[in-house]
PDB file of C-alpha atoms and ligand atoms in Angstrom:
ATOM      1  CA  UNK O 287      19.441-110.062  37.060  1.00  0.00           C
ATOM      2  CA  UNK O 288      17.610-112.288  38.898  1.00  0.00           C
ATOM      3  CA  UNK O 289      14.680-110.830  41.393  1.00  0.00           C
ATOM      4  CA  UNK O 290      14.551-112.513  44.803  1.00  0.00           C
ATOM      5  CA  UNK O 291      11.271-112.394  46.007  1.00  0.00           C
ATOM      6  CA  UNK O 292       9.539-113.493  49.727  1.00  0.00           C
ATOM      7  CA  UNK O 293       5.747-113.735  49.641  1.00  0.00           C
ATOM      8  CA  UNK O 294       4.368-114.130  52.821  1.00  0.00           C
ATOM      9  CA  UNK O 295       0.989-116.052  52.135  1.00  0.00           C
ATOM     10  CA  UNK O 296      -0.007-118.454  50.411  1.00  0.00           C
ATOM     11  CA  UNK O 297      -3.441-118.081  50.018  1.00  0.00           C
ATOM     12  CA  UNK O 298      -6.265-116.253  47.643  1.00  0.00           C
ATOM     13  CA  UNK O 299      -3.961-113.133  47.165  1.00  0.00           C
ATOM     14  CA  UNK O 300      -0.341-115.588  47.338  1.00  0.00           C
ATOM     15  CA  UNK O 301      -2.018-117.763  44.436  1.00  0.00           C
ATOM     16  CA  UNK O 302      -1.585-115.866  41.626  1.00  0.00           C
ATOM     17  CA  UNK O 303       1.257-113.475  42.791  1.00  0.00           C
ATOM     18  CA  UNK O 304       3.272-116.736  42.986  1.00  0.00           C
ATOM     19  CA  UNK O 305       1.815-117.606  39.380  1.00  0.00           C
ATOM     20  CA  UNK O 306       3.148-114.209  37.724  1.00  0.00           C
ATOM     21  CA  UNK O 307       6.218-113.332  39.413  1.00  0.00           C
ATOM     22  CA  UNK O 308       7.068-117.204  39.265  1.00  0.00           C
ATOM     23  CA  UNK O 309       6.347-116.777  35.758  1.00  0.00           C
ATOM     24  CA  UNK O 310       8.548-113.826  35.013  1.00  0.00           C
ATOM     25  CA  UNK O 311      11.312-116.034  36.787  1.00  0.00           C
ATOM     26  CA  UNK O 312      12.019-114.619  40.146  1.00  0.00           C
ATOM     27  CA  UNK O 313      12.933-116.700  42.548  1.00  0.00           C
ATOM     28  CA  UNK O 314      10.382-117.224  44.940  1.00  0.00           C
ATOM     29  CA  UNK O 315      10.209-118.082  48.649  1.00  0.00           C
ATOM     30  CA  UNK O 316       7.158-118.537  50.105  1.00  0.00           C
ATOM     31  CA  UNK O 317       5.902-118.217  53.408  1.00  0.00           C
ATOM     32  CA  UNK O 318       2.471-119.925  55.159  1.00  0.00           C
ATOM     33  CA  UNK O 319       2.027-121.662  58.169  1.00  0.00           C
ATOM     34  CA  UNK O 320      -1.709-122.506  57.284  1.00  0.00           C
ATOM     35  CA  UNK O 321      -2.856-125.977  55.639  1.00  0.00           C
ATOM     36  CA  UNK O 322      -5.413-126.143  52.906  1.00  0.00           C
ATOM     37  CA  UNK O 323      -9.167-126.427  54.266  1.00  0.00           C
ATOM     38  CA  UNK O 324     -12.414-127.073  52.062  1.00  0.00           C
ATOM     39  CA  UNK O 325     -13.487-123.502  52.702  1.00  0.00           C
ATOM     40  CA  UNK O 326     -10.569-121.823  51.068  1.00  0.00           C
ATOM     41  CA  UNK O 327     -11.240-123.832  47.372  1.00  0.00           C
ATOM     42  CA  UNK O 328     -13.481-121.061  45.982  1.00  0.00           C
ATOM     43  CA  UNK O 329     -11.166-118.046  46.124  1.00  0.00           C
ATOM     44  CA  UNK O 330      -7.678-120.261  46.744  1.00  0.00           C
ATOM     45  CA  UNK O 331      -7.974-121.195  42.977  1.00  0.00           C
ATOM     46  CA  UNK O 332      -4.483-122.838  43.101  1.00  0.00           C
ATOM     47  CA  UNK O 333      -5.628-125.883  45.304  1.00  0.00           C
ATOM     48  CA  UNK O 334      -7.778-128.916  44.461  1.00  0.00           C
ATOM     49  CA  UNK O 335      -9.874-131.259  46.564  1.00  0.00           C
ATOM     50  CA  UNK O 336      -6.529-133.566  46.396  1.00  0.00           C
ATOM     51  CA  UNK O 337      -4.410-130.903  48.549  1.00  0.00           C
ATOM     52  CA  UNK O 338      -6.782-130.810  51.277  1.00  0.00           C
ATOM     53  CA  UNK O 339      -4.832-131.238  54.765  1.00  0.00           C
ATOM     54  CA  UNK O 340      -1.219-130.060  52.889  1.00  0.00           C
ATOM     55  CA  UNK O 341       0.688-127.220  54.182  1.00  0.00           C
ATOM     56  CA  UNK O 342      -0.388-124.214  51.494  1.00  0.00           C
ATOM     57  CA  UNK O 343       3.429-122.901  51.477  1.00  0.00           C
ATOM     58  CA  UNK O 344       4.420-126.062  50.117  1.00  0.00           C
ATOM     59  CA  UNK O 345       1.911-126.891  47.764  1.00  0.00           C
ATOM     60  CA  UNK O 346       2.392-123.211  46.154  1.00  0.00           C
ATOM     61  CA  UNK O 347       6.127-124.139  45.825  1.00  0.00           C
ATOM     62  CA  UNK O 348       4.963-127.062  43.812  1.00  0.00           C
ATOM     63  CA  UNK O 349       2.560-125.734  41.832  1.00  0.00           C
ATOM     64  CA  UNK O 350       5.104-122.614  40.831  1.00  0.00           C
ATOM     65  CA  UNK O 351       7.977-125.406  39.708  1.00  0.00           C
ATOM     66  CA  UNK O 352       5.816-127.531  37.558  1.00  0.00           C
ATOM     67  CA  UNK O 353       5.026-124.467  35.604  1.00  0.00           C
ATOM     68  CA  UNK O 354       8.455-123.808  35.115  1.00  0.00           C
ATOM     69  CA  UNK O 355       9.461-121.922  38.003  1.00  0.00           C
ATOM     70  CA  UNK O 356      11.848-121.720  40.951  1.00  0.00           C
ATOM     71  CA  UNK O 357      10.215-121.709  44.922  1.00  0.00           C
ATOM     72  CA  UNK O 358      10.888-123.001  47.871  1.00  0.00           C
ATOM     73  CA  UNK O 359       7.950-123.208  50.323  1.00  0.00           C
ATOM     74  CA  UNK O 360       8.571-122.704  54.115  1.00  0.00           C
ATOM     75  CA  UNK O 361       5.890-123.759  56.543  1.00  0.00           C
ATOM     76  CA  UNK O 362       6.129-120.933  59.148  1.00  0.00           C
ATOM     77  CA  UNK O 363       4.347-118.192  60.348  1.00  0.00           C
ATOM     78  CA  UNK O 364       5.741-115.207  58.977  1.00  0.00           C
ATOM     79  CA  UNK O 365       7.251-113.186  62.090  1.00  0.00           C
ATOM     80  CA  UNK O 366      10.509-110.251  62.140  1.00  0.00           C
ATOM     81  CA  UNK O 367      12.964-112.524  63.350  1.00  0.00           C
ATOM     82  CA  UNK O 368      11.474-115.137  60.108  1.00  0.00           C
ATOM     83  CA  UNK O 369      12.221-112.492  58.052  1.00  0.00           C
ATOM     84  CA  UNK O 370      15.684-111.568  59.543  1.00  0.00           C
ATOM     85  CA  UNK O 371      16.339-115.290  58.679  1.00  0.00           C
ATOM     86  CA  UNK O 372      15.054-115.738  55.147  1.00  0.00           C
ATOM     87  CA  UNK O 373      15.105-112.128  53.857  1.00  0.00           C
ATOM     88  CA  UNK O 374      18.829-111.594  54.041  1.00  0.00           C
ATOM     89  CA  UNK O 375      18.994-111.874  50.569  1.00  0.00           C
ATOM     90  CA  UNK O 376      15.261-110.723  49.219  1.00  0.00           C
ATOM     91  CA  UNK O 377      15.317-107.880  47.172  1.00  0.00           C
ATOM     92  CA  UNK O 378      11.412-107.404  47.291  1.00  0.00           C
ATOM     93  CA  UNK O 379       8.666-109.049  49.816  1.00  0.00           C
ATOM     94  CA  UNK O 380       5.189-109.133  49.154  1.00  0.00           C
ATOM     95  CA  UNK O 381       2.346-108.953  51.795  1.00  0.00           C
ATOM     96  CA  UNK O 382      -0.589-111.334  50.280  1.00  0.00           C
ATOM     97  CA  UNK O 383      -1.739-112.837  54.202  1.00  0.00           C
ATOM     98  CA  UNK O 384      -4.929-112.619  55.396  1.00  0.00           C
ATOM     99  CA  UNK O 385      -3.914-110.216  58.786  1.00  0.00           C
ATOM    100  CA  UNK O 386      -3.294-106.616  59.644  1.00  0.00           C
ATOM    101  CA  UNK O 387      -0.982-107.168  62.304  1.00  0.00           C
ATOM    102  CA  UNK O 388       1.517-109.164  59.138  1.00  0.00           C
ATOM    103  CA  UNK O 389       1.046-106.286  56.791  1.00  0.00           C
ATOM    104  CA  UNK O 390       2.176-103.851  59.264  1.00  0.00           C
ATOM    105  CA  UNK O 391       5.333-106.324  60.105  1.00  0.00           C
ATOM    106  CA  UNK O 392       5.930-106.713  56.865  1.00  0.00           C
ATOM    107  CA  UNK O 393       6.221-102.649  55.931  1.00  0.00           C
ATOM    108  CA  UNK O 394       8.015-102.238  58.507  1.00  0.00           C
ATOM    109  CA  UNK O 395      10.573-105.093  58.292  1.00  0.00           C
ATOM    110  CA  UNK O 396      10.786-103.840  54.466  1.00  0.00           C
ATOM    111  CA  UNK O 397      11.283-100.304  55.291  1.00  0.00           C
ATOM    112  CA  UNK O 398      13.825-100.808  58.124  1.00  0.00           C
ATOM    113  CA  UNK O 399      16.090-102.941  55.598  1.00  0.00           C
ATOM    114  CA  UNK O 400      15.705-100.731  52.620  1.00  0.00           C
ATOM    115  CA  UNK O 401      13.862-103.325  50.475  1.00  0.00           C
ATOM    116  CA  UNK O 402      11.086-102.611  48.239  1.00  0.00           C
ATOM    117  CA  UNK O 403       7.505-104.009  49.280  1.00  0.00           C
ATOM    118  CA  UNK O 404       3.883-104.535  48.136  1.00  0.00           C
ATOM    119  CA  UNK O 405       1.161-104.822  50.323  1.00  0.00           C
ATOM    120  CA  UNK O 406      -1.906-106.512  49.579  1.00  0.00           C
ATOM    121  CA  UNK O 407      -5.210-106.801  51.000  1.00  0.00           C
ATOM    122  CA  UNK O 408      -9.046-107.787  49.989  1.00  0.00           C
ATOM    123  CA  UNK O 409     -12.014-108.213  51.812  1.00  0.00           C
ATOM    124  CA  UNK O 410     -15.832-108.588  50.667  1.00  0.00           C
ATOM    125  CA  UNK O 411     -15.593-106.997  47.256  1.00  0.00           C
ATOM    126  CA  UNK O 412     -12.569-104.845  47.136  1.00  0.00           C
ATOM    127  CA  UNK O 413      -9.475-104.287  47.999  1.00  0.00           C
ATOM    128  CA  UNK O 414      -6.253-102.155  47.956  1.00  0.00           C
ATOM    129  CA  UNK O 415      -2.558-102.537  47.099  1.00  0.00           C
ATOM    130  CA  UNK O 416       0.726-100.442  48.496  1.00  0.00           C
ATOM    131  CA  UNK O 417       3.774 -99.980  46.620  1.00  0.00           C
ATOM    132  CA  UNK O 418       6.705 -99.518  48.829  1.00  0.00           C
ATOM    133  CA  UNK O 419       9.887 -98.268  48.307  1.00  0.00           C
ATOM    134  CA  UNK O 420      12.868 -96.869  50.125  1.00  0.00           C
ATOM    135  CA  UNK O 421      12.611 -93.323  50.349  1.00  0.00           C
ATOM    136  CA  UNK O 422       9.288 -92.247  50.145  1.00  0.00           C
ATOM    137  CA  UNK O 423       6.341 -92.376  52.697  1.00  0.00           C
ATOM    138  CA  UNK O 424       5.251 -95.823  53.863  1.00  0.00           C
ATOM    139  CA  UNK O 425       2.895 -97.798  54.458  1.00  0.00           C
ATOM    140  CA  UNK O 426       2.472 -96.964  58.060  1.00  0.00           C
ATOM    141  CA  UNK O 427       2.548 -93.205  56.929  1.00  0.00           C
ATOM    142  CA  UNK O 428      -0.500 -93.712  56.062  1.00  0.00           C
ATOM    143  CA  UNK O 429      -2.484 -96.215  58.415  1.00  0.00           C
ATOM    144  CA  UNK O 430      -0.785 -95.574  61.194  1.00  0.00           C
ATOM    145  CA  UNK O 431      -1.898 -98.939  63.105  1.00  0.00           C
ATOM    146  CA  UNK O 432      -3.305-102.372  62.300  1.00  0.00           C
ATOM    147  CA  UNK O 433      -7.160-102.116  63.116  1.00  0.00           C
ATOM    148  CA  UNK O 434      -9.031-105.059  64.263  1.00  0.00           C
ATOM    149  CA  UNK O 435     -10.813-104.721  60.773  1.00  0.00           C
ATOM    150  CA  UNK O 436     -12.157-108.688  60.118  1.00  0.00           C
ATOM    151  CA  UNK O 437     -10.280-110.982  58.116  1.00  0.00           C
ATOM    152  CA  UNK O 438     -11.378-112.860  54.803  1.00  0.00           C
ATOM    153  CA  UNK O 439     -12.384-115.911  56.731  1.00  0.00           C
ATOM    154  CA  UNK O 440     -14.593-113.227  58.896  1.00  0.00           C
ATOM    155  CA  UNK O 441     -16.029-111.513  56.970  1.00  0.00           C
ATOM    156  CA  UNK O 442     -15.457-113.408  53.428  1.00  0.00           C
ATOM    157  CA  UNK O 443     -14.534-112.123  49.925  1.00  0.00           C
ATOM    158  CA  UNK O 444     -15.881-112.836  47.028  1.00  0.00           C
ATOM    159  CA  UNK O 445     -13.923-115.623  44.942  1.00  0.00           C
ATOM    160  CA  UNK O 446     -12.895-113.109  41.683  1.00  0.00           C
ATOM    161  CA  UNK O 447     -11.874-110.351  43.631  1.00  0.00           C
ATOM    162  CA  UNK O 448      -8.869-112.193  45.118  1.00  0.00           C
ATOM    163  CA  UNK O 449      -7.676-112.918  41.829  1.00  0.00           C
ATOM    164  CA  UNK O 450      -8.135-109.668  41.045  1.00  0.00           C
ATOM    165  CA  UNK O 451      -6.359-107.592  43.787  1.00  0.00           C
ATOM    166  CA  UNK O 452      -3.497-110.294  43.729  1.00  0.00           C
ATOM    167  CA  UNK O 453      -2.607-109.877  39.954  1.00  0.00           C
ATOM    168  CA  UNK O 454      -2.801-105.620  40.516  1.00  0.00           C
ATOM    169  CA  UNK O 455      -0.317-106.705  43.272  1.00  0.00           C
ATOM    170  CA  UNK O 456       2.031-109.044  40.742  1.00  0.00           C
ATOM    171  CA  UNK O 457       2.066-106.054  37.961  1.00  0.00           C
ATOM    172  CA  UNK O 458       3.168-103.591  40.920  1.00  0.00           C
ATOM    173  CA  UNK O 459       5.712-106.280  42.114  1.00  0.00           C
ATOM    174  CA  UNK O 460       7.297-107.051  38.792  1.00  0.00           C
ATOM    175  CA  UNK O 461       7.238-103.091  38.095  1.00  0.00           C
ATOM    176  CA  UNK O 462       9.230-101.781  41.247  1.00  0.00           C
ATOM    177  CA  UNK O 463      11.468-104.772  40.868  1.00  0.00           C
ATOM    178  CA  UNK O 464      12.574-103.498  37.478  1.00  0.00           C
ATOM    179  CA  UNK O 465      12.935-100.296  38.829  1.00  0.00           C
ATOM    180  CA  UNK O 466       9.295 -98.821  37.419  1.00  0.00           C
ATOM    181  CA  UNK O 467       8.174 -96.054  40.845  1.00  0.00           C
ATOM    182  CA  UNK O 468       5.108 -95.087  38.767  1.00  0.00           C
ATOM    183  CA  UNK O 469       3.311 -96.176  41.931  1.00  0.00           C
ATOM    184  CA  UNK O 470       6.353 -95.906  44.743  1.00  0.00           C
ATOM    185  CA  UNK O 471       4.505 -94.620  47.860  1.00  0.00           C
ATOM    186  CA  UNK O 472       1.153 -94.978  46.570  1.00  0.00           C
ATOM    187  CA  UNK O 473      -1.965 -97.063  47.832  1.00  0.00           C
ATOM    188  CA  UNK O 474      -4.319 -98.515  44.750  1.00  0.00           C
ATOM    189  CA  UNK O 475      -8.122 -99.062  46.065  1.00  0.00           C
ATOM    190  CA  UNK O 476     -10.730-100.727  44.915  1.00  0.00           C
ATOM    191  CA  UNK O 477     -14.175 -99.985  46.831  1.00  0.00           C
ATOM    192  CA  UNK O 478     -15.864-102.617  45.047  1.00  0.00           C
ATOM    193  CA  UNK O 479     -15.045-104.667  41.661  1.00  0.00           C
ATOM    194  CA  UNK O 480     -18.425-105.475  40.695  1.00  0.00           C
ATOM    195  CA  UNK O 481     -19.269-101.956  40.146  1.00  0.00           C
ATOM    196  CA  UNK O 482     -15.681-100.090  39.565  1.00  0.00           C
ATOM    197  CA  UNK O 483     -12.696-101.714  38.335  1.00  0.00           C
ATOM    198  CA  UNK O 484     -11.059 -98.486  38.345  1.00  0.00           C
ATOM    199  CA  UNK O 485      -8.638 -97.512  41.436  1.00  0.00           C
ATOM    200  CA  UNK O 486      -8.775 -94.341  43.388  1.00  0.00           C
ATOM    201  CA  UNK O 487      -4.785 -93.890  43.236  1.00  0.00           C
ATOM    202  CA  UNK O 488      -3.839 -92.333  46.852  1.00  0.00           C
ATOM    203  CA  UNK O 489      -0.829 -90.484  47.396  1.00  0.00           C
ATOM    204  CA  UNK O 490       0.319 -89.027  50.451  1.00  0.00           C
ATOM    205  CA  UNK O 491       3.334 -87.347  52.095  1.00  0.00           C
ATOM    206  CA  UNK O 492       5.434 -88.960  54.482  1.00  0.00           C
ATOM    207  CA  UNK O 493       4.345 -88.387  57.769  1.00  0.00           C
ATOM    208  CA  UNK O 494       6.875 -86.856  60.367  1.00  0.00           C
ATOM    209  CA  UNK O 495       6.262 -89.277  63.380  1.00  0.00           C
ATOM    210  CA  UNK O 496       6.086 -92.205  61.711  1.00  0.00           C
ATOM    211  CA  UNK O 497       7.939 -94.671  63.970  1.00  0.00           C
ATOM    212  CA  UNK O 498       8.886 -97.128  60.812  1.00  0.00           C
ATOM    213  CA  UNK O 499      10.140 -94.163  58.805  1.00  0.00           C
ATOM    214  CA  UNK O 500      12.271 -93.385  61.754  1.00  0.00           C
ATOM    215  CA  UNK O 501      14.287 -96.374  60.675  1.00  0.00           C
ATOM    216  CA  UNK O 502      14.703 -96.427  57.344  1.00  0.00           C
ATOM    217  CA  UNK O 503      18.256 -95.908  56.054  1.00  0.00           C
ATOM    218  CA  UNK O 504      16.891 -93.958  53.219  1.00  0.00           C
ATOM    219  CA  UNK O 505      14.928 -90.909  54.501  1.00  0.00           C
ATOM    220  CA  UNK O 506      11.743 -90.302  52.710  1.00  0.00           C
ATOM    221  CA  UNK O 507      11.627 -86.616  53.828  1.00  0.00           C
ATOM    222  CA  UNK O 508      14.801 -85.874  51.914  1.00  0.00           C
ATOM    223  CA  UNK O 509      13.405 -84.896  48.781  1.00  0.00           C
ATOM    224  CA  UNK O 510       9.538 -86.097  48.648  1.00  0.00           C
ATOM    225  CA  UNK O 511       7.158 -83.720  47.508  1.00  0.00           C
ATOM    226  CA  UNK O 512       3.848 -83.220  49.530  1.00  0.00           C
ATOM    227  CA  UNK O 513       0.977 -84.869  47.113  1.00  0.00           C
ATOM    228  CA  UNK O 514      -2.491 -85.570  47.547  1.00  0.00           C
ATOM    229  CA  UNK O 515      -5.233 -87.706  46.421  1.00  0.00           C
ATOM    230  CA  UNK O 516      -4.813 -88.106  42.814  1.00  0.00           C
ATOM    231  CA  UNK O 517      -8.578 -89.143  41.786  1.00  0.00           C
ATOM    232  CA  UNK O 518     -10.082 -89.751  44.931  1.00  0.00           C
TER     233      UNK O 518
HETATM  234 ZN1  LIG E  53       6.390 -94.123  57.404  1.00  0.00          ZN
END
């Protein structure tokens, strides 16, 4: 069966989440309104000096089809009403954009439509990744609301740890789309890669006002068990 996949960014973290699940042939839109800039080369591995100026969404596409794959690239800012219009047919999306108003938008769009998500993020020298899936506690069970926490091109990340965080999102990707929930409802962080490569794995119940939960056609108090931390 073929996996249809929407990754919304097409940056440090889209790079080589494109590169795997392109590589384990699911066909990929991707989503980036952003063009490529000098400053991005060092942790946007996937770009050269010769794509300077091109639309990132694009030149992802590209690079995923000469190495065998299928993507389109669609140069747009990710939005709802975006997703309403390409996700009609996406069994799993994947958060790998640089902003915490997105990765809420994107949990919720996933959990309202019953989809199967990953969220990724990394900043400075770590990072974290959620699984999603449709009936257990999400991702705004647990953060609540986007804080005005800086960006990458704020506060800056170091070059590896993009790589990094983005292929711990592609495993997690490729392992709920074949049905793997090792990690369904869970959040993966790392503090900081140059000292720890191990995650703390966070688990957490569902929590009862959670607005996005509200509107998800698969409950996830129906029969989740209340966990905790598992290593924190
Ligand atoms: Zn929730």
């Amino acid at each position: 069966m073929i996996t249809r996949t929407l990754i919304v960014g097409a940056g440090g973290l889209g790079g080589p989440i494109a590169f795997a699940l392109g590589a384990a042939k699911h066909e990929l839109t991707i989503v980036d309104h952003d063009s490529v800039e000098v400053s991005n080369l060092h942790r946007q591995i996937q770009y050269t000096a010769l794509d300077l100026g091109e639309p990132k969404a694009a030149r992802l596409a590209g690079e995923v089809v000469a190495r065998g794959g299928t993507a389109r690239g669609v140069v747009q800012q990710w939005s709802p009403e975006v997703a309403d219009e390409l996700g009609a047919d996406v069994d799993l999306i994947v958060d790998a954009s640089d902003h915490p108003t997105t990765k809420f938008g994107v949990a919720d769009w996933a959990v309202a439509n019953g989809r199967t998500y990953v969220i990724a993020a990394a900043l400075r020298y770590g990072g974290n990744v959620f699984a999603g899936a449709p009936g257990v506690a999400c991702y705004r069970c647990l953060f609540e609301d986007p804080t005005d926490a800086p960006t990458c091109a704020e506060a800056g990340v170091l070059g590896p740890v993009v790589g990094a965080i983005g292929g711990v999102a592609a495993a997690l990707a490729l392992g709920l789309a074949n049905g793997d929930r090792t990690y369904a409802g869970a959040l993966l962080a790392f503090d900081d890669l140059r000292k720890l490569a191990e995650p703390r794995v966070v688990r957490f119940a569902p929590r009862r006002d959670c607005p996005a939960c509200a509107r998800a056609p698969i409950s996830p108090f129906a029969a989740q068990p209340v966990r905790v931390a598992e290593n924190a």
